[in-house]
């Protein structure tokens, strides 16, 4: 068994159960590679249902004491954890760069964004405080937030630090015991968080990690000892996992994929718009559910604007220094992205910037920024999630046409309008996404506002996965009504005390 700090390709990572690294029961393992070089970092066990059983037993044993720990004491652990993450920021940043491939600036930024959720969770003593009201003479009603018990979270490869921190601090801060399955492609960062949580004083069993792929995710969704599950990943898997979990009587909150549209009005600030598009479409190599993958240019003949955009994208360099474009996660991603670019050619589209030459780099999984000019909104790259550094451009006659195209796509994560008109900005509300922006390409809400899409971008519970919207998912709201007889005069106790 190897730990995040010692992983060197020589061993197989262990699960994290009962506050320590524990060997998996798996008989096979999966290679974890550095996307920038293709070199093996370590191996991760192909976990089994037995591993989930072990984690549930440890979590179930820890739950009564953790549930009964006052919320103020629970968040003290989160305060210490936050300080430890900040103290080890450089090390964790390097770990994210190594296993995911994104550049150092992006890696550090995602950790800091995750820390914001930890900070939010430290305010749970105020956030979970229920109302108390005397509703009639001697009759009181009170609300209490009660943890669910043992819960699970399945997190994706594209944000090894931030997405785990969406669920981890709030779930355990509310009094649950959490079992997490990280992506088998990026298992190291979450394991390092587990070590830091232990150092922060989190009791054994409150947080567990089970490595693996489909069998582990399915076991978490089906296990009778687990009360709720969250998931972030593709819409196809989100739909399957949500149906499985709900069929087994669980709460389920499964975040899916996206096809996010940006609309550039004729009056937009072109410099700001292009800057935003570079970040939104090509940041993190386009591997994020908030990436802008479609640009609808309102008004025909805006050739100069499109040329400026392409020139800026063409200037982006491959690498892992801040501002550079890192690799995509693996060779399969390279092949998938290339297939969409080829399909654009077959449908008569024009490749304004071709990222395929980056595929010939000697090591690693690289695909360069790509800009496609389409003739129709029905082409594959205009309709399907690519999850790579590809921007599809389509010219439209009017804002109404742009809104109609956005509304017709089945996803509902994000959309934005670039304009200098307040009246036009009001039209943003007509877009069919859960997170909308005006002059911002990645409209991610910040705490206390919560993250969450609609339509095929979210399945299951109506709650969101972060912010105030997440507290209701990880707890039950209990209502207590009590009645007390008004005291008789002779029973009234004097308020004076004798010391």
Tab-separated table of C-alpha atoms in Angstrom:
chain	number	residue	atom	x	y	z
A	1	UNK	CA	0.000	0.000	0.000
A	2	UNK	CA	1.373	3.414	-0.957
A	3	UNK	CA	0.283	6.887	0.145
A	4	UNK	CA	-0.002	10.067	-1.971
A	5	UNK	CA	3.352	11.360	-0.781
A	6	UNK	CA	5.176	8.106	-1.536
A	7	UNK	CA	3.501	7.056	-4.796
A	8	UNK	CA	6.094	6.309	-7.440
A	9	UNK	CA	4.609	3.630	-9.644
A	10	UNK	CA	5.924	0.842	-7.430
A	11	UNK	CA	2.779	-0.024	-5.521
A	12	UNK	CA	-0.992	-0.039	-5.329
A	13	UNK	CA	-2.836	2.635	-3.382
A	14	UNK	CA	-4.860	1.519	-0.425
A	15	UNK	CA	-8.379	2.522	0.499
A	16	UNK	CA	-8.845	4.876	3.450
A	17	UNK	CA	-11.009	3.128	6.046
A	18	UNK	CA	-11.040	3.532	9.817
A	19	UNK	CA	-8.627	6.469	9.671
A	20	UNK	CA	-5.799	4.658	7.889
A	21	UNK	CA	-4.606	3.221	4.583
A	22	UNK	CA	-6.086	-0.257	4.152
A	23	UNK	CA	-5.326	-2.739	1.341
A	24	UNK	CA	-8.231	-3.347	-1.024
A	25	UNK	CA	-9.749	-6.782	-1.491
A	26	UNK	CA	-9.361	-6.262	-5.248
A	27	UNK	CA	-7.388	-8.784	-7.290
A	28	UNK	CA	-6.614	-6.296	-10.072
A	29	UNK	CA	-5.522	-2.688	-10.352
A	30	UNK	CA	-5.622	0.250	-12.771
A	31	UNK	CA	-2.627	2.274	-13.920
A	32	UNK	CA	-2.683	5.955	-12.939
A	33	UNK	CA	-0.648	7.979	-15.403
A	34	UNK	CA	0.651	11.517	-15.670
A	35	UNK	CA	-1.324	13.013	-18.600
A	36	UNK	CA	1.567	15.289	-19.546
A	37	UNK	CA	4.080	12.472	-19.959
A	38	UNK	CA	2.148	9.209	-20.062
A	39	UNK	CA	4.325	7.832	-17.260
A	40	UNK	CA	2.779	5.694	-14.561
A	41	UNK	CA	2.438	7.438	-11.204
A	42	UNK	CA	0.969	4.560	-9.239
A	43	UNK	CA	-1.771	1.956	-9.461
A	44	UNK	CA	-5.237	2.097	-7.981
A	45	UNK	CA	-7.183	-1.008	-6.922
A	46	UNK	CA	-10.181	-2.088	-8.985
A	47	UNK	CA	-12.338	-2.054	-5.865
A	48	UNK	CA	-15.155	-4.481	-5.138
A	49	UNK	CA	-18.397	-4.594	-3.168
A	50	UNK	CA	-16.481	-6.073	-0.213
A	51	UNK	CA	-14.458	-2.853	0.042
A	52	UNK	CA	-17.663	-0.834	0.219
A	53	UNK	CA	-18.925	-3.186	2.959
A	54	UNK	CA	-15.803	-2.554	5.028
A	55	UNK	CA	-16.169	1.213	4.660
A	56	UNK	CA	-19.864	1.122	5.589
A	57	UNK	CA	-19.105	-0.913	8.727
A	58	UNK	CA	-16.447	1.582	9.830
A	59	UNK	CA	-18.695	4.550	9.053
A	60	UNK	CA	-21.694	2.999	10.804
A	61	UNK	CA	-19.612	2.404	13.927
A	62	UNK	CA	-18.389	6.006	13.919
A	63	UNK	CA	-21.754	7.623	13.209
A	64	UNK	CA	-23.449	7.648	16.654
A	65	UNK	CA	-20.598	9.495	18.337
A	66	UNK	CA	-20.112	11.897	15.412
A	67	UNK	CA	-23.851	12.610	15.193
A	68	UNK	CA	-23.926	13.419	18.898
A	69	UNK	CA	-20.875	15.696	18.643
A	70	UNK	CA	-22.142	19.302	18.791
A	71	UNK	CA	-21.956	21.044	15.433
A	72	UNK	CA	-19.627	23.686	16.884
A	73	UNK	CA	-17.151	20.931	17.768
A	74	UNK	CA	-17.530	19.288	14.342
A	75	UNK	CA	-16.633	22.479	12.496
A	76	UNK	CA	-13.556	22.958	14.686
A	77	UNK	CA	-12.131	19.990	12.746
A	78	UNK	CA	-12.930	21.819	9.502
A	79	UNK	CA	-11.171	24.969	10.733
A	80	UNK	CA	-8.030	22.918	11.412
A	81	UNK	CA	-8.361	21.065	8.090
A	82	UNK	CA	-8.621	24.365	6.208
A	83	UNK	CA	-5.442	25.604	7.886
A	84	UNK	CA	-3.614	22.387	6.985
A	85	UNK	CA	-4.672	22.574	3.328
A	86	UNK	CA	-3.475	26.174	3.165
A	87	UNK	CA	-0.187	25.240	4.828
A	88	UNK	CA	0.341	22.437	2.307
A	89	UNK	CA	-0.950	24.362	-0.712
A	90	UNK	CA	2.230	24.019	-2.781
A	91	UNK	CA	2.397	20.254	-2.230
A	92	UNK	CA	-1.281	19.694	-3.073
A	93	UNK	CA	-0.989	21.939	-6.132
A	94	UNK	CA	1.893	19.823	-7.412
A	95	UNK	CA	-0.155	16.677	-6.775
A	96	UNK	CA	-3.072	18.014	-8.869
A	97	UNK	CA	-0.720	19.004	-11.699
A	98	UNK	CA	0.901	15.573	-11.619
A	99	UNK	CA	-2.219	13.432	-11.708
A	100	UNK	CA	-4.566	15.672	-13.710
A	101	UNK	CA	-2.262	17.675	-15.988
A	102	UNK	CA	-3.748	21.169	-15.628
A	103	UNK	CA	-1.348	24.054	-15.280
A	104	UNK	CA	-0.049	25.195	-11.894
A	105	UNK	CA	-2.188	28.333	-11.785
A	106	UNK	CA	-5.371	26.376	-12.486
A	107	UNK	CA	-4.437	23.696	-9.954
A	108	UNK	CA	-3.862	26.221	-7.179
A	109	UNK	CA	-7.029	28.128	-8.105
A	110	UNK	CA	-9.215	25.026	-7.837
A	111	UNK	CA	-7.816	24.210	-4.397
A	112	UNK	CA	-8.522	27.758	-3.222
A	113	UNK	CA	-12.052	27.544	-4.637
A	114	UNK	CA	-12.530	24.288	-2.744
A	115	UNK	CA	-11.315	25.970	0.429
A	116	UNK	CA	-14.160	28.484	0.007
A	117	UNK	CA	-16.619	25.624	0.483
A	118	UNK	CA	-14.750	24.531	3.613
A	119	UNK	CA	-15.006	28.105	4.897
A	120	UNK	CA	-18.733	28.072	4.194
A	121	UNK	CA	-19.094	24.793	6.103
A	122	UNK	CA	-17.399	26.284	9.163
A	123	UNK	CA	-20.490	28.500	9.436
A	124	UNK	CA	-22.808	25.515	9.882
A	125	UNK	CA	-23.580	26.334	13.538
A	126	UNK	CA	-25.526	29.335	12.241
A	127	UNK	CA	-26.732	27.718	9.019
A	128	UNK	CA	-28.340	24.659	10.618
A	129	UNK	CA	-29.856	26.492	13.570
A	130	UNK	CA	-33.589	25.890	13.332
A	131	UNK	CA	-36.434	28.188	14.256
A	132	UNK	CA	-38.184	28.065	17.618
A	133	UNK	CA	-41.527	29.758	18.113
A	134	UNK	CA	-44.273	29.744	20.719
A	135	UNK	CA	-47.218	29.106	18.424
A	136	UNK	CA	-49.855	29.029	21.184
A	137	UNK	CA	-49.956	29.524	24.928
A	138	UNK	CA	-47.423	27.014	26.288
A	139	UNK	CA	-46.968	25.308	22.868
A	140	UNK	CA	-43.614	25.553	21.099
A	141	UNK	CA	-42.568	24.442	17.589
A	142	UNK	CA	-38.904	23.848	16.826
A	143	UNK	CA	-36.970	22.824	13.694
A	144	UNK	CA	-33.922	20.574	14.006
A	145	UNK	CA	-31.517	19.528	11.235
A	146	UNK	CA	-30.594	15.871	11.713
A	147	UNK	CA	-27.823	14.052	9.773
A	148	UNK	CA	-28.824	11.158	7.531
A	149	UNK	CA	-26.179	8.691	8.677
A	150	UNK	CA	-23.712	7.023	6.301
A	151	UNK	CA	-23.663	8.811	2.930
A	152	UNK	CA	-21.596	8.529	-0.254
A	153	UNK	CA	-20.082	10.814	-2.884
A	154	UNK	CA	-18.694	9.848	-6.306
A	155	UNK	CA	-16.443	12.559	-7.749
A	156	UNK	CA	-14.934	13.074	-11.233
A	157	UNK	CA	-11.424	13.397	-12.641
A	158	UNK	CA	-11.568	16.987	-13.875
A	159	UNK	CA	-11.262	18.730	-10.494
A	160	UNK	CA	-9.320	16.422	-8.134
A	161	UNK	CA	-9.457	18.953	-5.280
A	162	UNK	CA	-12.418	21.278	-5.780
A	163	UNK	CA	-15.282	18.857	-6.441
A	164	UNK	CA	-14.471	16.574	-3.469
A	165	UNK	CA	-14.511	19.719	-1.331
A	166	UNK	CA	-18.002	20.525	-2.602
A	167	UNK	CA	-19.438	17.588	-0.676
A	168	UNK	CA	-16.914	16.553	1.967
A	169	UNK	CA	-17.024	19.502	4.415
A	170	UNK	CA	-20.777	20.043	4.292
A	171	UNK	CA	-21.689	16.347	4.519
A	172	UNK	CA	-19.460	15.648	7.522
A	173	UNK	CA	-20.044	19.075	9.079
A	174	UNK	CA	-23.763	18.252	9.156
A	175	UNK	CA	-22.940	15.130	11.177
A	176	UNK	CA	-22.852	12.415	8.500
A	177	UNK	CA	-20.139	9.854	7.892
A	178	UNK	CA	-19.020	10.094	4.261
A	179	UNK	CA	-17.636	7.430	1.910
A	180	UNK	CA	-16.054	8.893	-1.221
A	181	UNK	CA	-15.084	7.234	-4.476
A	182	UNK	CA	-12.594	9.418	-6.333
A	183	UNK	CA	-12.030	8.988	-10.038
A	184	UNK	CA	-9.679	6.102	-10.710
A	185	UNK	CA	-7.765	8.544	-12.944
A	186	UNK	CA	-6.954	11.026	-10.131
A	187	UNK	CA	-6.972	9.243	-6.751
A	188	UNK	CA	-4.076	10.959	-5.002
A	189	UNK	CA	-5.401	14.401	-4.047
A	190	UNK	CA	-8.411	13.042	-2.160
A	191	UNK	CA	-6.189	10.592	-0.289
A	192	UNK	CA	-4.006	13.486	0.799
A	193	UNK	CA	-7.121	15.268	2.075
A	194	UNK	CA	-7.943	12.153	4.121
A	195	UNK	CA	-4.508	12.279	5.758
A	196	UNK	CA	-4.929	15.974	6.576
A	197	UNK	CA	-8.411	15.385	8.013
A	198	UNK	CA	-6.966	12.757	10.334
A	199	UNK	CA	-4.270	15.207	11.376
A	200	UNK	CA	-6.998	17.800	11.991
A	201	UNK	CA	-8.611	15.437	14.495
A	202	UNK	CA	-11.440	13.889	12.474
A	203	UNK	CA	-12.469	10.665	14.250
A	204	UNK	CA	-11.717	7.394	12.481
A	205	UNK	CA	-14.533	6.192	10.240
A	206	UNK	CA	-16.140	9.579	9.667
A	207	UNK	CA	-14.469	9.887	6.254
A	208	UNK	CA	-13.582	6.896	4.072
A	209	UNK	CA	-12.259	6.406	0.538
A	210	UNK	CA	-12.927	3.349	-1.614
A	211	UNK	CA	-11.053	3.189	-4.907
A	212	UNK	CA	-12.348	1.574	-8.054
A	213	UNK	CA	-14.640	2.204	-10.992
A	214	UNK	CA	-18.122	0.962	-11.959
A	215	UNK	CA	-18.489	-1.823	-9.389
A	216	UNK	CA	-17.700	0.506	-6.495
A	217	UNK	CA	-20.069	3.226	-7.734
A	218	UNK	CA	-22.849	0.675	-8.223
A	219	UNK	CA	-22.234	-0.824	-4.772
A	220	UNK	CA	-22.422	2.609	-3.140
A	221	UNK	CA	-25.736	3.285	-4.895
A	222	UNK	CA	-27.191	-0.085	-3.854
A	223	UNK	CA	-25.776	-0.638	-0.355
A	224	UNK	CA	-28.596	-0.720	2.246
A	225	UNK	CA	-26.353	0.914	4.851
A	226	UNK	CA	-25.981	4.117	2.806
A	227	UNK	CA	-28.727	6.758	3.042
A	228	UNK	CA	-27.781	9.195	0.268
A	229	UNK	CA	-25.402	9.548	-2.658
A	230	UNK	CA	-24.093	12.445	-4.715
A	231	UNK	CA	-22.380	12.183	-8.086
A	232	UNK	CA	-20.620	14.510	-10.511
A	233	UNK	CA	-19.814	13.283	-14.015
A	234	UNK	CA	-21.421	12.571	-17.364
A	235	UNK	CA	-25.188	12.770	-17.851
A	236	UNK	CA	-25.362	9.157	-18.998
A	237	UNK	CA	-23.809	7.839	-15.790
A	238	UNK	CA	-25.642	10.408	-13.639
A	239	UNK	CA	-28.971	9.150	-14.968
A	240	UNK	CA	-28.060	5.479	-14.374
A	241	UNK	CA	-26.702	6.069	-10.862
A	242	UNK	CA	-29.650	8.246	-9.883
A	243	UNK	CA	-32.197	5.628	-10.979
A	244	UNK	CA	-30.242	2.881	-9.200
A	245	UNK	CA	-29.982	4.836	-5.944
A	246	UNK	CA	-33.621	5.911	-5.883
A	247	UNK	CA	-34.772	2.376	-6.681
A	248	UNK	CA	-32.893	1.351	-3.528
A	249	UNK	CA	-34.651	4.002	-1.438
A	250	UNK	CA	-31.804	6.520	-1.274
A	251	UNK	CA	-31.640	10.235	-1.664
A	252	UNK	CA	-29.790	10.996	-4.870
A	253	UNK	CA	-28.217	14.140	-6.302
A	254	UNK	CA	-26.383	13.448	-9.564
A	255	UNK	CA	-24.814	16.274	-11.546
A	256	UNK	CA	-24.396	15.549	-15.264
A	257	UNK	CA	-22.750	17.039	-18.314
A	258	UNK	CA	-23.316	20.280	-20.176
A	259	UNK	CA	-23.348	22.118	-23.473
A	260	UNK	CA	-22.846	25.724	-22.471
A	261	UNK	CA	-23.656	28.612	-24.816
A	262	UNK	CA	-22.139	32.090	-24.881
A	263	UNK	CA	-23.962	34.777	-26.887
A	264	UNK	CA	-21.893	37.702	-28.197
A	265	UNK	CA	-24.100	40.685	-29.013
A	266	UNK	CA	-22.964	43.326	-31.534
A	267	UNK	CA	-22.492	45.842	-28.710
A	268	UNK	CA	-20.339	43.577	-26.518
A	269	UNK	CA	-16.973	44.779	-25.219
A	270	UNK	CA	-14.949	42.672	-27.638
A	271	UNK	CA	-11.699	42.678	-25.656
A	272	UNK	CA	-13.411	41.541	-22.442
A	273	UNK	CA	-15.513	39.008	-24.331
A	274	UNK	CA	-12.514	37.439	-26.059
A	275	UNK	CA	-10.557	37.313	-22.790
A	276	UNK	CA	-13.470	35.522	-21.129
A	277	UNK	CA	-13.889	33.076	-24.013
A	278	UNK	CA	-10.215	32.100	-23.853
A	279	UNK	CA	-10.606	31.203	-20.189
A	280	UNK	CA	-14.028	29.608	-20.475
A	281	UNK	CA	-13.459	27.504	-23.606
A	282	UNK	CA	-9.801	26.553	-23.206
A	283	UNK	CA	-9.066	26.792	-19.473
A	284	UNK	CA	-8.453	23.388	-17.876
A	285	UNK	CA	-8.154	22.157	-21.492
A	286	UNK	CA	-11.932	22.491	-21.764
A	287	UNK	CA	-12.435	19.622	-19.306
A	288	UNK	CA	-15.087	21.145	-17.077
A	289	UNK	CA	-18.859	21.163	-17.029
A	290	UNK	CA	-18.875	24.973	-17.016
A	291	UNK	CA	-16.706	25.325	-20.124
A	292	UNK	CA	-18.095	27.425	-22.955
A	293	UNK	CA	-18.336	25.064	-25.893
A	294	UNK	CA	-20.597	27.135	-28.195
A	295	UNK	CA	-20.266	30.783	-29.193
A	296	UNK	CA	-23.315	32.270	-30.904
A	297	UNK	CA	-22.281	35.466	-32.699
A	298	UNK	CA	-25.307	37.725	-33.171
A	299	UNK	CA	-25.120	39.588	-36.492
A	300	UNK	CA	-23.685	38.365	-39.759
A	301	UNK	CA	-20.333	39.500	-41.096
A	302	UNK	CA	-18.497	40.048	-37.801
A	303	UNK	CA	-15.348	38.702	-39.400
A	304	UNK	CA	-12.911	40.947	-37.535
A	305	UNK	CA	-14.265	39.855	-34.143
A	306	UNK	CA	-13.965	36.156	-35.027
A	307	UNK	CA	-10.472	36.650	-36.471
A	308	UNK	CA	-9.315	38.386	-33.283
A	309	UNK	CA	-10.707	35.486	-31.254
A	310	UNK	CA	-8.889	32.903	-33.396
A	311	UNK	CA	-5.627	34.845	-33.208
A	312	UNK	CA	-5.821	34.871	-29.412
A	313	UNK	CA	-6.499	31.136	-29.300
A	314	UNK	CA	-3.661	30.493	-31.728
A	315	UNK	CA	-1.246	32.250	-29.347
A	316	UNK	CA	-1.971	29.810	-26.499
A	317	UNK	CA	0.947	27.499	-25.738
A	318	UNK	CA	1.173	23.924	-24.527
A	319	UNK	CA	2.533	23.446	-21.038
A	320	UNK	CA	1.813	23.492	-17.331
A	321	UNK	CA	2.960	26.971	-16.366
A	322	UNK	CA	0.210	29.486	-15.498
A	323	UNK	CA	-1.522	30.656	-18.671
A	324	UNK	CA	-0.545	27.604	-20.704
A	325	UNK	CA	-2.847	24.819	-21.886
A	326	UNK	CA	-2.245	21.476	-20.230
A	327	UNK	CA	-2.943	18.012	-21.613
A	328	UNK	CA	-6.288	16.245	-21.650
A	329	UNK	CA	-6.700	13.344	-19.268
A	330	UNK	CA	-5.779	10.329	-21.436
A	331	UNK	CA	-5.404	8.969	-25.004
A	332	UNK	CA	-9.094	8.033	-25.150
A	333	UNK	CA	-9.999	11.702	-24.630
A	334	UNK	CA	-7.648	12.713	-27.463
A	335	UNK	CA	-9.342	10.263	-29.839
A	336	UNK	CA	-12.838	11.396	-28.837
A	337	UNK	CA	-12.059	15.092	-29.343
A	338	UNK	CA	-10.370	14.437	-32.698
A	339	UNK	CA	-13.457	12.566	-33.899
A	340	UNK	CA	-15.641	15.653	-33.337
A	341	UNK	CA	-13.225	17.840	-35.287
A	342	UNK	CA	-13.284	15.331	-38.148
A	343	UNK	CA	-17.090	15.258	-38.070
A	344	UNK	CA	-17.176	19.043	-38.462
A	345	UNK	CA	-15.237	18.725	-41.718
A	346	UNK	CA	-17.546	15.978	-42.936
A	347	UNK	CA	-20.598	18.199	-42.328
A	348	UNK	CA	-19.104	21.055	-44.331
A	349	UNK	CA	-17.925	23.136	-41.390
A	350	UNK	CA	-14.705	25.117	-41.412
A	351	UNK	CA	-11.803	24.582	-39.030
A	352	UNK	CA	-10.581	28.056	-38.109
A	353	UNK	CA	-7.985	26.672	-35.688
A	354	UNK	CA	-6.986	23.015	-35.634
A	355	UNK	CA	-5.689	21.542	-32.368
A	356	UNK	CA	-4.870	18.138	-33.854
A	357	UNK	CA	-1.165	18.907	-34.492
A	358	UNK	CA	-0.650	18.809	-30.719
A	359	UNK	CA	-1.504	15.106	-30.891
A	360	UNK	CA	1.945	14.463	-32.367
A	361	UNK	CA	3.779	15.570	-29.218
A	362	UNK	CA	6.240	12.890	-28.160
A	363	UNK	CA	4.785	12.212	-24.703
A	364	UNK	CA	1.428	12.578	-23.017
A	365	UNK	CA	-2.143	13.264	-24.159
A	366	UNK	CA	-2.246	16.654	-25.845
A	367	UNK	CA	-4.879	18.415	-27.948
A	368	UNK	CA	-4.586	22.064	-28.860
A	369	UNK	CA	-7.177	24.855	-28.783
A	370	UNK	CA	-9.617	24.352	-31.636
A	371	UNK	CA	-12.146	26.743	-33.178
A	372	UNK	CA	-14.828	25.369	-35.508
A	373	UNK	CA	-17.137	27.450	-37.692
A	374	UNK	CA	-20.430	25.651	-38.235
A	375	UNK	CA	-23.196	25.961	-40.798
A	376	UNK	CA	-25.916	24.385	-38.671
A	377	UNK	CA	-26.886	24.024	-35.019
A	378	UNK	CA	-27.575	20.337	-35.670
A	379	UNK	CA	-23.950	19.284	-36.243
A	380	UNK	CA	-22.516	16.821	-33.657
A	381	UNK	CA	-20.072	19.311	-32.125
A	382	UNK	CA	-22.962	21.752	-31.658
A	383	UNK	CA	-25.132	19.231	-29.850
A	384	UNK	CA	-22.943	16.847	-27.840
A	385	UNK	CA	-20.580	17.394	-24.921
A	386	UNK	CA	-16.987	17.164	-26.196
A	387	UNK	CA	-15.119	17.851	-22.934
A	388	UNK	CA	-12.020	19.259	-24.562
A	389	UNK	CA	-10.520	22.551	-25.785
A	390	UNK	CA	-12.959	22.971	-28.676
A	391	UNK	CA	-15.097	26.055	-29.329
A	392	UNK	CA	-17.928	25.821	-31.857
A	393	UNK	CA	-18.925	29.119	-33.493
A	394	UNK	CA	-22.204	29.829	-35.272
A	395	UNK	CA	-23.404	33.137	-36.676
A	396	UNK	CA	-27.076	33.975	-36.083
A	397	UNK	CA	-29.345	36.798	-37.185
A	398	UNK	CA	-30.807	37.829	-33.840
A	399	UNK	CA	-30.817	37.355	-30.087
A	400	UNK	CA	-34.143	35.531	-30.406
A	401	UNK	CA	-32.532	32.992	-32.743
A	402	UNK	CA	-29.604	32.550	-30.342
A	403	UNK	CA	-31.952	31.977	-27.396
A	404	UNK	CA	-33.962	29.456	-29.419
A	405	UNK	CA	-30.792	27.478	-30.234
A	406	UNK	CA	-29.720	27.470	-26.579
A	407	UNK	CA	-33.194	26.447	-25.419
A	408	UNK	CA	-33.241	23.525	-27.865
A	409	UNK	CA	-30.220	21.815	-26.338
A	410	UNK	CA	-31.141	19.213	-23.689
A	411	UNK	CA	-28.559	20.282	-21.104
A	412	UNK	CA	-28.973	23.075	-18.583
A	413	UNK	CA	-25.774	23.921	-16.735
A	414	UNK	CA	-24.661	27.384	-17.855
A	415	UNK	CA	-25.184	30.118	-20.434
A	416	UNK	CA	-24.229	33.773	-20.757
A	417	UNK	CA	-24.841	36.917	-22.805
A	418	UNK	CA	-22.153	39.517	-23.576
A	419	UNK	CA	-23.646	42.981	-23.990
A	420	UNK	CA	-23.394	46.566	-22.769
A	421	UNK	CA	-27.162	46.980	-22.785
A	422	UNK	CA	-29.091	46.552	-19.563
A	423	UNK	CA	-32.245	45.816	-21.537
A	424	UNK	CA	-30.509	43.018	-23.455
A	425	UNK	CA	-29.058	41.643	-20.217
A	426	UNK	CA	-32.602	41.085	-18.942
A	427	UNK	CA	-33.073	38.560	-21.753
A	428	UNK	CA	-30.603	36.280	-19.945
A	429	UNK	CA	-33.521	34.938	-17.905
A	430	UNK	CA	-34.939	33.357	-21.055
A	431	UNK	CA	-31.951	30.985	-21.294
A	432	UNK	CA	-32.549	27.396	-20.169
A	433	UNK	CA	-29.737	26.827	-17.695
A	434	UNK	CA	-29.394	26.749	-13.939
A	435	UNK	CA	-26.427	29.151	-13.828
A	436	UNK	CA	-26.588	32.225	-16.039
A	437	UNK	CA	-24.099	34.990	-16.677
A	438	UNK	CA	-23.969	38.526	-17.977
A	439	UNK	CA	-20.506	39.353	-19.297
A	440	UNK	CA	-18.972	36.362	-17.511
A	441	UNK	CA	-17.940	33.166	-19.237
A	442	UNK	CA	-17.874	30.818	-16.241
A	443	UNK	CA	-20.893	31.868	-14.146
A	444	UNK	CA	-20.131	29.676	-11.133
A	445	UNK	CA	-22.019	30.957	-8.057
A	446	UNK	CA	-19.961	31.654	-4.954
A	447	UNK	CA	-21.058	30.633	-1.464
A	448	UNK	CA	-23.645	31.024	-0.002
A	449	UNK	CA	-25.193	30.713	-3.480
A	450	UNK	CA	-25.281	27.124	-4.651
A	451	UNK	CA	-23.982	25.243	-7.690
A	452	UNK	CA	-26.460	23.259	-9.769
A	453	UNK	CA	-27.864	22.906	-13.269
A	454	UNK	CA	-31.262	21.854	-14.576
A	455	UNK	CA	-32.687	19.485	-17.209
A	456	UNK	CA	-30.137	16.841	-18.353
A	457	UNK	CA	-27.416	18.481	-16.275
A	458	UNK	CA	-28.941	17.351	-12.972
A	459	UNK	CA	-30.779	14.229	-11.863
A	460	UNK	CA	-32.498	13.311	-8.629
A	461	UNK	CA	-33.096	15.628	-5.691
A	462	UNK	CA	-34.048	19.227	-6.354
A	463	UNK	CA	-31.267	20.435	-4.023
A	464	UNK	CA	-27.969	21.866	-5.259
A	465	UNK	CA	-24.577	20.410	-4.456
A	466	UNK	CA	-22.972	23.425	-2.743
A	467	UNK	CA	-24.029	26.440	-0.727
A	468	UNK	CA	-27.223	26.749	1.260
A	469	UNK	CA	-28.984	24.460	-1.214
A	470	UNK	CA	-26.823	21.514	-0.175
A	471	UNK	CA	-27.628	21.534	3.546
A	472	UNK	CA	-31.127	20.215	2.987
A	473	UNK	CA	-29.758	17.326	0.938
A	474	UNK	CA	-27.393	16.090	3.656
A	475	UNK	CA	-29.895	16.475	6.513
A	476	UNK	CA	-33.473	15.787	7.522
A	477	UNK	CA	-35.546	18.651	8.835
A	478	UNK	CA	-37.279	17.428	11.993
A	479	UNK	CA	-40.151	19.388	13.538
A	480	UNK	CA	-40.685	19.117	17.306
A	481	UNK	CA	-43.858	20.397	18.931
A	482	UNK	CA	-43.989	20.515	22.726
A	483	UNK	CA	-46.627	21.637	25.225
A	484	UNK	CA	-46.063	22.747	28.810
A	485	UNK	CA	-48.680	23.561	31.361
A	486	UNK	CA	-48.448	27.157	32.600
A	487	UNK	CA	-46.894	27.036	36.086
A	488	UNK	CA	-49.176	27.471	39.082
A	489	UNK	CA	-48.363	30.410	41.311
A	490	UNK	CA	-47.152	28.240	44.177
A	491	UNK	CA	-44.812	26.369	41.770
A	492	UNK	CA	-43.041	29.516	40.576
A	493	UNK	CA	-39.400	29.363	41.655
A	494	UNK	CA	-37.758	32.487	42.971
A	495	UNK	CA	-35.124	33.965	40.693
A	496	UNK	CA	-32.795	34.683	43.605
A	497	UNK	CA	-29.975	32.202	44.155
A	498	UNK	CA	-27.934	31.456	47.225
A	499	UNK	CA	-24.301	30.679	46.464
